[in-house]
Coordinates of C-alpha atoms in Angstrom, one line a residue:
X353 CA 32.5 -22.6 26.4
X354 CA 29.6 -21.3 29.0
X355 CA 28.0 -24.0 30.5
X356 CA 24.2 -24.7 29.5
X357 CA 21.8 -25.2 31.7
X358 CA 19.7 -27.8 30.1
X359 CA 16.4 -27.8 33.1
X360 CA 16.6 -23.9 32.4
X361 CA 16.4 -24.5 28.8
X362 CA 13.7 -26.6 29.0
X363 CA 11.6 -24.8 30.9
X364 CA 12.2 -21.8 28.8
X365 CA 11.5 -24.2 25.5
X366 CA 8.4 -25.5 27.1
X367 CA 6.7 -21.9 27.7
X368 CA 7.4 -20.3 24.9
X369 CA 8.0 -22.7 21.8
X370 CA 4.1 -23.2 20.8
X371 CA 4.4 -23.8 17.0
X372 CA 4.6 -27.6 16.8
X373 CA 4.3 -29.6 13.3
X374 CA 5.4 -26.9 10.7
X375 CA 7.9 -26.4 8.4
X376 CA 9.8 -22.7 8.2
X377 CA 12.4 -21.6 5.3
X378 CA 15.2 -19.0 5.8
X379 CA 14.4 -17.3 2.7
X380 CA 16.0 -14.4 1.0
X381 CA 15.5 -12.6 3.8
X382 CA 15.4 -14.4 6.7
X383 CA 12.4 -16.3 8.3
X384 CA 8.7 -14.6 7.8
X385 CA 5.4 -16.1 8.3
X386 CA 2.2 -15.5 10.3
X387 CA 3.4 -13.7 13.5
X388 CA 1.2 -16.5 15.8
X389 CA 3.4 -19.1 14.0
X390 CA 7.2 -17.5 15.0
X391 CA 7.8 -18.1 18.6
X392 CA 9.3 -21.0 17.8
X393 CA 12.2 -19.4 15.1
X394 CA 12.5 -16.6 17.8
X395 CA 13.3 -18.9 20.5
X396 CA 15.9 -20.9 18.3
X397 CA 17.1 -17.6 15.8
X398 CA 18.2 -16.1 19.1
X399 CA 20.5 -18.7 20.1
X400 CA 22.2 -19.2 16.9
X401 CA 22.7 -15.6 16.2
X402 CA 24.6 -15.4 19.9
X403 CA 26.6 -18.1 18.4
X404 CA 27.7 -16.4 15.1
X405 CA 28.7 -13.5 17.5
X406 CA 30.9 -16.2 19.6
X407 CA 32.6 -17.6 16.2
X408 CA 33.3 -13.6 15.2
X409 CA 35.3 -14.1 18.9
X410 CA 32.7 -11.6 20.5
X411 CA 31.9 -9.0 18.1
X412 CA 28.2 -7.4 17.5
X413 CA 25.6 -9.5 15.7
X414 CA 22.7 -8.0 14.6
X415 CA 18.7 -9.3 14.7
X416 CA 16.3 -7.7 12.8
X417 CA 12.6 -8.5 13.8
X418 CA 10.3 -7.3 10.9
X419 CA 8.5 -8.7 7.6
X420 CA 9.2 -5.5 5.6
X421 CA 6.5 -5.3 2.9
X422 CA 4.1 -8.2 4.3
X423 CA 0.8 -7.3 5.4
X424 CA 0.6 -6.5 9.3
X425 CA -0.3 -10.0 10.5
X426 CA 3.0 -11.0 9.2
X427 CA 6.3 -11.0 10.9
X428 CA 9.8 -12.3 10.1
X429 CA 13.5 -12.1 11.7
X430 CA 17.1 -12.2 10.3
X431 CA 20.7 -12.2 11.4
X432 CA 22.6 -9.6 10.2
X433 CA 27.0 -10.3 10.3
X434 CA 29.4 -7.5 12.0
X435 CA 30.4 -5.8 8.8
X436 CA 26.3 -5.0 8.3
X437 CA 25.7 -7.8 5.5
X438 CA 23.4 -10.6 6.2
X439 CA 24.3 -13.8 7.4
X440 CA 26.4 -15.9 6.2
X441 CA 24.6 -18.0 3.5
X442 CA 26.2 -21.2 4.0
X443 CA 24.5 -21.2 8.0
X444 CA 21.0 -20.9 6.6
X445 CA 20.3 -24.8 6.0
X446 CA 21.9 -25.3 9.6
X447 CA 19.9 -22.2 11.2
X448 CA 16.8 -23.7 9.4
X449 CA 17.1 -27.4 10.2
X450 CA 17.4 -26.3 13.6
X451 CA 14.5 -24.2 13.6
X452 CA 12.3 -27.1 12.4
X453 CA 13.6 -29.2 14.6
X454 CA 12.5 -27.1 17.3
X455 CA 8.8 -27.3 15.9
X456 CA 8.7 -31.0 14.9
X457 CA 10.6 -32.9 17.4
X458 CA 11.0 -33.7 21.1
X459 CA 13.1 -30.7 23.4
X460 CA 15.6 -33.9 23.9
X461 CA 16.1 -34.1 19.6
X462 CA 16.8 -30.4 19.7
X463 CA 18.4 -29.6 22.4
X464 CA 20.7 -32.2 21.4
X465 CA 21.1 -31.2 18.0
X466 CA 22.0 -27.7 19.0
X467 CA 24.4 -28.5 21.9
X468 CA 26.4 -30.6 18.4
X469 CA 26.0 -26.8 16.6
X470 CA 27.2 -24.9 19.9
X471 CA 30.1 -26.9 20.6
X472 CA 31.5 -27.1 16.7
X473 CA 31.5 -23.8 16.6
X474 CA 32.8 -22.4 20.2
X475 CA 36.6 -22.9 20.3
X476 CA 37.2 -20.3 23.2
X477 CA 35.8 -20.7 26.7
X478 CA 36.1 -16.9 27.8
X479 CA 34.0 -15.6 24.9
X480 CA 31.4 -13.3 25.5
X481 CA 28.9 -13.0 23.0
X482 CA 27.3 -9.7 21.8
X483 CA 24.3 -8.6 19.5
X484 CA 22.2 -5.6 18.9
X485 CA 18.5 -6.2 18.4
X486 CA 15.6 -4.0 16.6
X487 CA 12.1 -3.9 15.4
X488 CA 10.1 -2.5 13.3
X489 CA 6.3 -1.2 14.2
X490 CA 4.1 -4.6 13.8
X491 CA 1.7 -4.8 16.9
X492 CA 3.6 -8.3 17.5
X493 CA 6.9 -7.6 17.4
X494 CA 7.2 -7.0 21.2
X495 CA 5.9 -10.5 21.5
X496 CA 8.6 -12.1 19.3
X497 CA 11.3 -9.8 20.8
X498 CA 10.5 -11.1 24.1
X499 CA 10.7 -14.9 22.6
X500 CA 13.8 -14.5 21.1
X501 CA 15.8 -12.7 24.6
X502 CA 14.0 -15.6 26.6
X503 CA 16.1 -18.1 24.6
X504 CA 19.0 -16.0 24.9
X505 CA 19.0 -16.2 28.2
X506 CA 18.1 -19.4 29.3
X507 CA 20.9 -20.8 27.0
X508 CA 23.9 -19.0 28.3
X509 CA 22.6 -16.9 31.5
X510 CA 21.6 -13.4 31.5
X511 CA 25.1 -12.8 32.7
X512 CA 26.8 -14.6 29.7
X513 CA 24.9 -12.9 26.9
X514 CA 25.2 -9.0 26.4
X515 CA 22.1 -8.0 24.0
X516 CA 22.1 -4.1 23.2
X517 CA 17.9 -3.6 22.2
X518 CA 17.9 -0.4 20.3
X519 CA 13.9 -0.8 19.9
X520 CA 12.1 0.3 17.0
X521 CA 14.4 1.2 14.1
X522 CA 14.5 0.5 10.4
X523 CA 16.1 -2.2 9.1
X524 CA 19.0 -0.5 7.2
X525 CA 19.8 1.2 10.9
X526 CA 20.3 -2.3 12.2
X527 CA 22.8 -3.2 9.9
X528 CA 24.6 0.3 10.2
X529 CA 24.6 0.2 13.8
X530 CA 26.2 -3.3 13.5
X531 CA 28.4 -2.6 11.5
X532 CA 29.6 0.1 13.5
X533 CA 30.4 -2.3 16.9
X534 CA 29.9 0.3 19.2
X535 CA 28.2 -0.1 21.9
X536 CA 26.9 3.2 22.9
X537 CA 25.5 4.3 19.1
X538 CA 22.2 5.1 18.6
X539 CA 19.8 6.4 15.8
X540 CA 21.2 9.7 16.3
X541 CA 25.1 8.1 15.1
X542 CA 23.0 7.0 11.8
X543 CA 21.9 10.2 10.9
X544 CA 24.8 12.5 12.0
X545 CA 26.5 10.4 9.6
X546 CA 24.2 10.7 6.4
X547 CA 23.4 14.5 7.4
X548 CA 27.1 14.6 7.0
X549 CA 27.4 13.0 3.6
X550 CA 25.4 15.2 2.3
X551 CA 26.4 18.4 3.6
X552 CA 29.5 18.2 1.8
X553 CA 27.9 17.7 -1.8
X554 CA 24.8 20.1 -0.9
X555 CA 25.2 23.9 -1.7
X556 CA 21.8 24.7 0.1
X557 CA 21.3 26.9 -2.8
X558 CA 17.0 25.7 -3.1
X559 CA 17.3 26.9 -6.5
X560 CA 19.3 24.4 -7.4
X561 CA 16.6 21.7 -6.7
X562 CA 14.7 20.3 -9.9
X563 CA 11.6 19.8 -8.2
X564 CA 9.1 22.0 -6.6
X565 CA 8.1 19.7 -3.8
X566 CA 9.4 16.0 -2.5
X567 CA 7.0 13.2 -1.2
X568 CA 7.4 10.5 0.9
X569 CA 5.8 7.8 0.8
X570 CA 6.7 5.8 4.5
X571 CA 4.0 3.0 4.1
X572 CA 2.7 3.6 7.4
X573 CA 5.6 1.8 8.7
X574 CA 9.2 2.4 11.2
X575 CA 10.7 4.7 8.4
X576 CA 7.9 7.5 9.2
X577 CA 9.4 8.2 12.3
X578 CA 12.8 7.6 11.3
X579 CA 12.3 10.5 9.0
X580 CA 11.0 12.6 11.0
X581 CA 13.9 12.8 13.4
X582 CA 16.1 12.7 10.4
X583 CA 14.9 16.1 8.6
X584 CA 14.9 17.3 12.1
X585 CA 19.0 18.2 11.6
X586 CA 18.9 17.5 7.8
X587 CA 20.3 20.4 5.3
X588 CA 17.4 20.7 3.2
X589 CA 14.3 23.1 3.0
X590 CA 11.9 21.2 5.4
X591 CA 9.5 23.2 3.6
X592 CA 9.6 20.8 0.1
X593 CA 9.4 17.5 2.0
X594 CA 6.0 15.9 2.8
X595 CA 5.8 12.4 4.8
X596 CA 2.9 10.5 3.5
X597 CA 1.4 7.7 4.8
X598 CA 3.0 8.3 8.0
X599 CA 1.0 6.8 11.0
X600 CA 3.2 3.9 12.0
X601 CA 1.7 3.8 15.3
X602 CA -1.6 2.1 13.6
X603 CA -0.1 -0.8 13.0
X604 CA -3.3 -2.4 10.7
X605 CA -2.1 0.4 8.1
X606 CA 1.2 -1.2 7.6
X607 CA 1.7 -1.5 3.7
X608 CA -1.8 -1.4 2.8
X609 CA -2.8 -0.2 -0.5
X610 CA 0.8 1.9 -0.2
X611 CA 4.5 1.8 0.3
X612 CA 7.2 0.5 -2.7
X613 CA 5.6 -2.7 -2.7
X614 CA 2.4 -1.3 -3.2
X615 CA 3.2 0.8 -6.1
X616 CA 5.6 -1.3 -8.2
X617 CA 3.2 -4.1 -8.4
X618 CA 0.2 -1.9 -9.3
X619 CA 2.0 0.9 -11.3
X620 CA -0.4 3.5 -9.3
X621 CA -0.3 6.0 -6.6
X622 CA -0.7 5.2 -3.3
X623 CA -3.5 5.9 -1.4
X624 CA -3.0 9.0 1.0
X625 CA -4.9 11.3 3.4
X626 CA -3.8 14.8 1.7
X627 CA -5.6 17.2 -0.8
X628 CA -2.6 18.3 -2.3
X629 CA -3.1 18.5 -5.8
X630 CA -0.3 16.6 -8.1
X631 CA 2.2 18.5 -9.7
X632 CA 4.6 17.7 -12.8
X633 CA 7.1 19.9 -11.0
X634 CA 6.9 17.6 -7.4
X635 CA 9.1 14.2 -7.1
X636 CA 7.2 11.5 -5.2
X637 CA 9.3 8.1 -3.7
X638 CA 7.8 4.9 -1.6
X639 CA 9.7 3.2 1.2
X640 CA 8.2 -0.2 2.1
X641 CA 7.2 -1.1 6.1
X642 CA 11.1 -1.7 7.1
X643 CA 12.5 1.4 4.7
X644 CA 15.0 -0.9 3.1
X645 CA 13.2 -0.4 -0.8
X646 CA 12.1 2.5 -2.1
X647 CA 10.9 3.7 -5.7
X648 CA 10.3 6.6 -7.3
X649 CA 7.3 8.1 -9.2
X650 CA 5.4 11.3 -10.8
X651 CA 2.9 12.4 -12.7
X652 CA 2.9 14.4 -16.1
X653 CA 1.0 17.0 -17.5
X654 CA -1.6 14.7 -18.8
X655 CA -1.7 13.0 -15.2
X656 CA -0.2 9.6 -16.1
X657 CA 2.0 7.9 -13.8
X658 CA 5.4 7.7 -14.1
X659 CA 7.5 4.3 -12.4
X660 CA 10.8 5.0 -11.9
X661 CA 11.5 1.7 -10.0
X662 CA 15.1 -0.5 -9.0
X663 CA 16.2 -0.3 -12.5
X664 CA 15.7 3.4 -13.0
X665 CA 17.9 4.2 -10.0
X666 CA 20.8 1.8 -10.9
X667 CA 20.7 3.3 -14.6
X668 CA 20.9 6.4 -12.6
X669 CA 23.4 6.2 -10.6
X670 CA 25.6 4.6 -13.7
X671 CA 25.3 7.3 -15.5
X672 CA 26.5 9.7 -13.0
X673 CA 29.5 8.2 -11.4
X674 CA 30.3 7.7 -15.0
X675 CA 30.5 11.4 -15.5
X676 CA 32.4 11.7 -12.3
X677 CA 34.6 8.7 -12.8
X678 CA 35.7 10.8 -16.3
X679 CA 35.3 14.1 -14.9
X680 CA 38.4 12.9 -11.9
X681 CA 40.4 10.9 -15.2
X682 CA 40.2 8.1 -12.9
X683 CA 38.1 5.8 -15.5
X684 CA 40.6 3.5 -16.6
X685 CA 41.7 2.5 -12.9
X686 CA 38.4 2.2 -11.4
X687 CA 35.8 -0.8 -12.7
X688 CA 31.9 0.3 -12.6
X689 CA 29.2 -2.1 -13.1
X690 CA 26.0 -2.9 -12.6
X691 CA 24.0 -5.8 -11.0
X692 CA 20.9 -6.9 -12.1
X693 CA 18.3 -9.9 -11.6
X694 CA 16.5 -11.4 -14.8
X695 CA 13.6 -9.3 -13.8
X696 CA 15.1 -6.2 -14.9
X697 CA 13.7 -4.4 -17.5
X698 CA 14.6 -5.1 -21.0
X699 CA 15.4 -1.5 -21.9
X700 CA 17.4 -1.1 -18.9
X701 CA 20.1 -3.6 -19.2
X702 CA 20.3 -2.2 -23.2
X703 CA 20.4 1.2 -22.0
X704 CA 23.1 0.4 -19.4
X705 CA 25.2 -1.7 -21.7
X706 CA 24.8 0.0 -25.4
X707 CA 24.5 3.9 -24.6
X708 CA 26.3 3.5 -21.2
X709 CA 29.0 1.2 -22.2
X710 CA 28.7 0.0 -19.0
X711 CA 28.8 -4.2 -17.8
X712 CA 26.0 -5.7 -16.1
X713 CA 26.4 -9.0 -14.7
X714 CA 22.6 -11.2 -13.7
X715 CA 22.2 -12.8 -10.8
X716 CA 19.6 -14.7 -9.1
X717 CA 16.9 -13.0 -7.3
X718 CA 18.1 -11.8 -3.6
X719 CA 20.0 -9.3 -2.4
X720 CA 22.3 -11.6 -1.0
X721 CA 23.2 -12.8 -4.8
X722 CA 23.5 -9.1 -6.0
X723 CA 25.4 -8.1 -3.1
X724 CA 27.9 -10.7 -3.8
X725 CA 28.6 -9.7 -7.4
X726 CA 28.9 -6.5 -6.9
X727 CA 31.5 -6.7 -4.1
X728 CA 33.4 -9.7 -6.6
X729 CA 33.3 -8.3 -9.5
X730 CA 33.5 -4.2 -9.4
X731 CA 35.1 -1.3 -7.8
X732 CA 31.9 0.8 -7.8
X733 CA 29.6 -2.0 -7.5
X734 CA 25.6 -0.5 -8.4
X735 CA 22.7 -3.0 -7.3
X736 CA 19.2 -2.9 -7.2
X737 CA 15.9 -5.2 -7.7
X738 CA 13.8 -4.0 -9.7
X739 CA 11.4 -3.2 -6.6
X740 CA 13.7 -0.5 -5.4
X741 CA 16.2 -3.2 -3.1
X742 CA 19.5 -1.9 -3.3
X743 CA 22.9 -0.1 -3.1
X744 CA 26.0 0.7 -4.3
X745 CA 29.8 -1.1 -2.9
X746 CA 32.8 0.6 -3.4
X747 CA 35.8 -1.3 -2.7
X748 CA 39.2 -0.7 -0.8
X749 CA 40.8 0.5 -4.3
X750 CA 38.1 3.4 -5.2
X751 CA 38.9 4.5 -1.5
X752 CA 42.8 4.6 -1.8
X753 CA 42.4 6.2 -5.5
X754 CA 40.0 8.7 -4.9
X755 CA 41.7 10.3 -1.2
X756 CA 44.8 10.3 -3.2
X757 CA 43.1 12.3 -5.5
X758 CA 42.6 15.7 -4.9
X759 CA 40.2 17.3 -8.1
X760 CA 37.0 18.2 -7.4
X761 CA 35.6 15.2 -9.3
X762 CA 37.2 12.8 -7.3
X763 CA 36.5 14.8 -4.0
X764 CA 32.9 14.5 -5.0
X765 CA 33.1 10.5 -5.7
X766 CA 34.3 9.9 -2.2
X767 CA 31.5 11.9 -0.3
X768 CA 29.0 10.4 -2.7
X769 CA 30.4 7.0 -1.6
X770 CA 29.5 8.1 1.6
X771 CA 25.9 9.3 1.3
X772 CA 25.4 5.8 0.0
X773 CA 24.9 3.1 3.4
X774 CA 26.9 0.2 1.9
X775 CA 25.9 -2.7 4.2
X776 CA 22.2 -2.9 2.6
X777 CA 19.8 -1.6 1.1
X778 CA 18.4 1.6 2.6
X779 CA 15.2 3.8 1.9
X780 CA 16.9 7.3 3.8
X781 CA 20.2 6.7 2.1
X782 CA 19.5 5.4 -1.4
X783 CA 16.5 9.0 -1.6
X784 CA 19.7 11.1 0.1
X785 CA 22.1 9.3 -3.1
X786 CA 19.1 9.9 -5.8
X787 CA 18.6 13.7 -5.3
X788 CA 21.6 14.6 -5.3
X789 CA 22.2 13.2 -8.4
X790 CA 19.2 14.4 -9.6
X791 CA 20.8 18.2 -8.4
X792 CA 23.9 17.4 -9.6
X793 CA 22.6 16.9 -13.6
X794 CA 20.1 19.4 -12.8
X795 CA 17.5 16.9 -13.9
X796 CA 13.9 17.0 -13.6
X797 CA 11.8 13.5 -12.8
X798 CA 11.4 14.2 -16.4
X799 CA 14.6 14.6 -17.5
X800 CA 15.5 11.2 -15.7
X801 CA 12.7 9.0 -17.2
X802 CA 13.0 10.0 -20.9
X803 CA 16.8 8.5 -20.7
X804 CA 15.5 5.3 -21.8
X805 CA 11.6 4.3 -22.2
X806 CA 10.8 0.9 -19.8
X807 CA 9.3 -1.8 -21.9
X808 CA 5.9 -2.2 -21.1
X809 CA 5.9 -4.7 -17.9
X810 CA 3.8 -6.3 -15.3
X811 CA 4.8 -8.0 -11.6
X812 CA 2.7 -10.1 -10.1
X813 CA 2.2 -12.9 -7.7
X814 CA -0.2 -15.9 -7.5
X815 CA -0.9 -17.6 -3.8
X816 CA 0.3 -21.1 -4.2
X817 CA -0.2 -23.8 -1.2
X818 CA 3.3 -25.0 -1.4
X819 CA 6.1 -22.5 -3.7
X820 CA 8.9 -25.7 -3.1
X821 CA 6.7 -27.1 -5.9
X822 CA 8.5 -24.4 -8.0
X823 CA 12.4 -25.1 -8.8
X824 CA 14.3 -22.5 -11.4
X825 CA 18.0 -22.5 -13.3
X826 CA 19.2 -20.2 -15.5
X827 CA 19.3 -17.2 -12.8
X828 CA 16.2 -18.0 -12.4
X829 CA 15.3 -17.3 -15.8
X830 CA 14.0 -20.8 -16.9
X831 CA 11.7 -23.4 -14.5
X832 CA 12.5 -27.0 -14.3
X833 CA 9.7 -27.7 -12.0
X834 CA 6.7 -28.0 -12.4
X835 CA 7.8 -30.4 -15.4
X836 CA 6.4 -29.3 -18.9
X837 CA 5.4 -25.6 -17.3
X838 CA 8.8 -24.0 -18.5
X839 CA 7.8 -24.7 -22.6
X840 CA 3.8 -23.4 -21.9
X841 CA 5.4 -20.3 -20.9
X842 CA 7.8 -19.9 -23.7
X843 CA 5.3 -20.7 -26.1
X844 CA 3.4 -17.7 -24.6
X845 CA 5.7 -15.1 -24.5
X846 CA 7.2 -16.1 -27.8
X847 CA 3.5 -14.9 -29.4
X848 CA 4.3 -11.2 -28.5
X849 CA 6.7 -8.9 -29.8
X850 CA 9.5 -8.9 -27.3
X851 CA 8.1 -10.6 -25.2
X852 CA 9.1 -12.3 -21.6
X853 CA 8.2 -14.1 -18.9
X854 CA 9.9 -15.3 -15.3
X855 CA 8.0 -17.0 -13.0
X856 CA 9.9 -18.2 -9.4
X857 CA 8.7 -18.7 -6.1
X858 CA 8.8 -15.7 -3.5
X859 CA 11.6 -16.1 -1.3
X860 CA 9.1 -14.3 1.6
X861 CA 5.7 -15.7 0.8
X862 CA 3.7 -18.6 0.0
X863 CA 3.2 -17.3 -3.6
X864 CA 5.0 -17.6 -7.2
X865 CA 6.0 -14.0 -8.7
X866 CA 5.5 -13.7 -12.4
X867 CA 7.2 -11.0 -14.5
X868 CA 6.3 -9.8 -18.1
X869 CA 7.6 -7.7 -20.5
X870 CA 6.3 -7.0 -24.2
X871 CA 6.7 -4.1 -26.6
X872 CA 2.9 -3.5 -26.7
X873 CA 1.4 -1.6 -23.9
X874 CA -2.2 -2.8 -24.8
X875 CA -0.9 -6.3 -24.5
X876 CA 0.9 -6.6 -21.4
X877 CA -1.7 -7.1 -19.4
X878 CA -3.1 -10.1 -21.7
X879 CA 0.2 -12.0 -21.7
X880 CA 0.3 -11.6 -17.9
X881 CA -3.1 -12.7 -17.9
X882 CA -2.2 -16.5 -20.2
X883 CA 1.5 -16.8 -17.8
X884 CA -1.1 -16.8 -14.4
X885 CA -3.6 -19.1 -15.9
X886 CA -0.8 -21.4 -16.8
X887 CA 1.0 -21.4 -13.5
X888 CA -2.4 -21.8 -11.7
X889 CA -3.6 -24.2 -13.9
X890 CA 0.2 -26.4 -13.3
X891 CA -0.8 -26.0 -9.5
X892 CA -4.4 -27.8 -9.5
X893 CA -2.6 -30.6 -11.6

């Protein structure tokens, strides 16, 4: 075990832990807040996720700095494990009772505390550890990057620790890389790899594409730049894509009135600098500010917007590798299904389960949760939220059964597989995996939408002083706290045809989300409407 130098610590501790008296959550995706109020999770998050690397006997951790689809003030960090998925769930009450110890006790109490944590979980004293570190383009991130090494190094010594910074990257990049445990990738291994993938199920032929023109919503955020140095070397006409939204170097523009986030809660196009005029014939997708989500949209004839969100692209997806899965007569051996979250659209898991013939299995919200099933329960594993969070995991059996296989169906399964970035969640990937689907079928945005018609649906969020005041069971389907709220709502949604209505606290906010569905489009926006007056009105009791 490396000797820790506690007068080093201290003094480290002292100048950069400021955040005294408050209370953080590892939530579903790490820790997020106010940037002002994170030093303190930095200084602690850095030292823990050295120690994961230790108990992996060495290998590459990964730290993500970024609060994806929170405004600009906010920031947020995350460890991510050596196969690329995130940590470890059952070290999130330990990471976060060490964090708040950090804020609300005296340096002894902590230090303390975490010299117990270091020494459970260090059996070897000639262990190095290692982890890779990234950021996305908030104006603070530098600031909390610089927190979080300091800790680092005043724990174990500069000369202990290896930390490989790759900078500013998205956060699907930082899991890649991680996965990968090399020590001399870069960006450049990430996209040799996708480019790849998809040159081996891409003709080039531009007739084949379904769509005039492609638009790219990056939010302002880390995935405009990413992009750009991806269509740099992509095989695709650079003439039909168009980056929207694309100056991450303004930080303030981060997610505002744009990016996945921006246009799955308000069903509307994002706001852009361009003239182009809107074309039936042009597909349009969103990232969000880390370019882990994305959606898809267009507009008809008659200019009305067209959502297809999370559960569009899973029901997409499904229906393909279906095809391909009978197409290679391998069906029988290989088990698809889908994951979903109670907020899924209505018509979606129906469409998936009575035309498809496919399972879906519900989990709670959190990608963690859907992850898990997937990987459990199928060999072609499709997940997504329904804001466009997601993936697809294809186990060692699909791998085995479809290189043994040598038909041009099963050839194509195994380089989709690997178009597809499998450790999370990823904006590049999951567009690369949706167009050439959308090639593949030769469908139009069109085509793709009229599969299955969404119920009419609304996804919204009310700012709440403290969301621990909301508890959920049931997947998250039913509240138990606040006491007596749970029958209001049912008594609600039960009025309208169809109708339903989940409310849970974010798991990256200080806000409750409520979702509702009803068979009336005129009515939607009522029921949503009675659900928020209800939960606000629980909240002033």
């Amino acid at each position: 075990m490396i000797e820790v130098n506690k007068e080093k610590v201290y003094a480290a501790f002292d100048q950069i832990c400021k955040t005294k008296n408050y209370n953080f959550t590892y939530g579903t995706a790490g820790f997020r807040d106010h940037a002002i109020r994170l030093d303190t999770v930095m200084f602690t998050t850095g030292i823990i996720a050295a120690i994961r690397s230790i108990t992996h006997g060495g290998k590459y951790t990964g730290v993500m700095i970024t609060a994806s689809h929170n405004p600009p003030q906010d920031n947020g960090v995350k460890i991510v494990e050596p196969k690329g998925d995130m940590l470890l769930p059952s070290w999130e009450p330990e990471i976060t009772r060490l964090v708040n110890l950090a804020s609300n006790n005296t340096f002894d109490a902590w230090f303390d505390a975490m010299m117990d944590f270091y020494k459970s979980k260090t059996t070897s004293d000639d262990v190095i550890p290692h982890f890779m570190l990234a950021h996305d383009s908030r104006e603070s991130s530098p600031h909390l990057l610089h927190c979080l090494t300091t800790g680092v190094e005043a724990w174990f010594g500069v000369n202990n620790v290896k930390i490989k910074c790759h900078g500013l990257l998205t956060t699907p990049q930082l899991h890649f890389l991680t996965f990968l445990q090399r020590e001399n990738d870069s960006v450049k291994d990430y996209n040799t790899f996708f480019q790849n993938a998809w040159a081996n199920l891409y003709k080039g032929d531009d007739e084949e594409l379904p769509f005039d023109n492609l638009y790219v919503d990056t939010a302002n955020g880390i995935g405009s730049r990413q992009l750009e140095l991806f269509i740099k070397d992509w095989k695709f006409p650079n003439d039909r894509i168009h980056i929207l939204n694309g100056d991450y170097q303004n930080p303030s523009k981060l997610n505002i009135d744009c990016g996945a986030d921006f246009v799955k809660t308000q069903h509307k196009l994002p706001k852009h600098e361009t003239n182009t005029k809107l074309s039936p014939r042009d597909l349009y997708c969103s990232f969000d500010g880390d370019a882990d989500r994305i959606v898809f949209y267009y507009q008809d004839s008659q200019e009305k917007f067209h959502l297809l969100d999370g559960d569009k692209i899973s029901t997409l997806f499904a229906k393909f590798l279906q095809k391909l899965l009978h197409e290679s007569q391998l069906g029988s051996q290989l088990k698809l299904g889908v994951v979903q979250t109670a907020y899924a659209n209505g018509n979606s898991t129906k469409y998936i389960t009575d035309k498809l013939c496919v399972p879906v299995s519900c989990t709670k919200t959190g990608v963690k949760h859907l992850h898990h099933e997937a990987q459990s329960s199928y060999d072609i594993g499709i997940y997504f939220e329904a804001n466009g969070h997601g993936t697809i995991l294809f186990s060692e059996k699909f791998q085995q059964l479809v290189k043994m296989n040598t038909n041009h169906a099963a050839k194509k399964l195994y380089h989709f597989s690997q178009i597809i970035n499998q450790t999370v969640g990823d904006a590049i990937a999951d567009m690369l995996g949706v167009l050439i689907t959308l090639i593949s079928l030769k469908w139009t945005a069109h085509d793709w939408d009229k599969e299955y018609q969404d119920l009419p649906n609304l996804l919204t969020k009310v700012i709440v002083p403290d969301r621990t005041l909301f508890e959920t069971t049931d997947q998250e389907r039913k509240l138990v706290k606040p006491v007596g709220l749970q029958p209001k709502i049912e008594d609600c949604f039960n009025k309208f045809e169809q109708g339903r209505s989940f409310v849970r606290a974010s798991g990256t906010e200080d806000a409750v989300r409520i979702y509702c569905e009803c068979s009336d489009d005129s009515k939607i926006k009522l029921l949503s409407t009675e659900i928020t007056e209800l939960v606000v009105n629980s909240v002033k009791q």
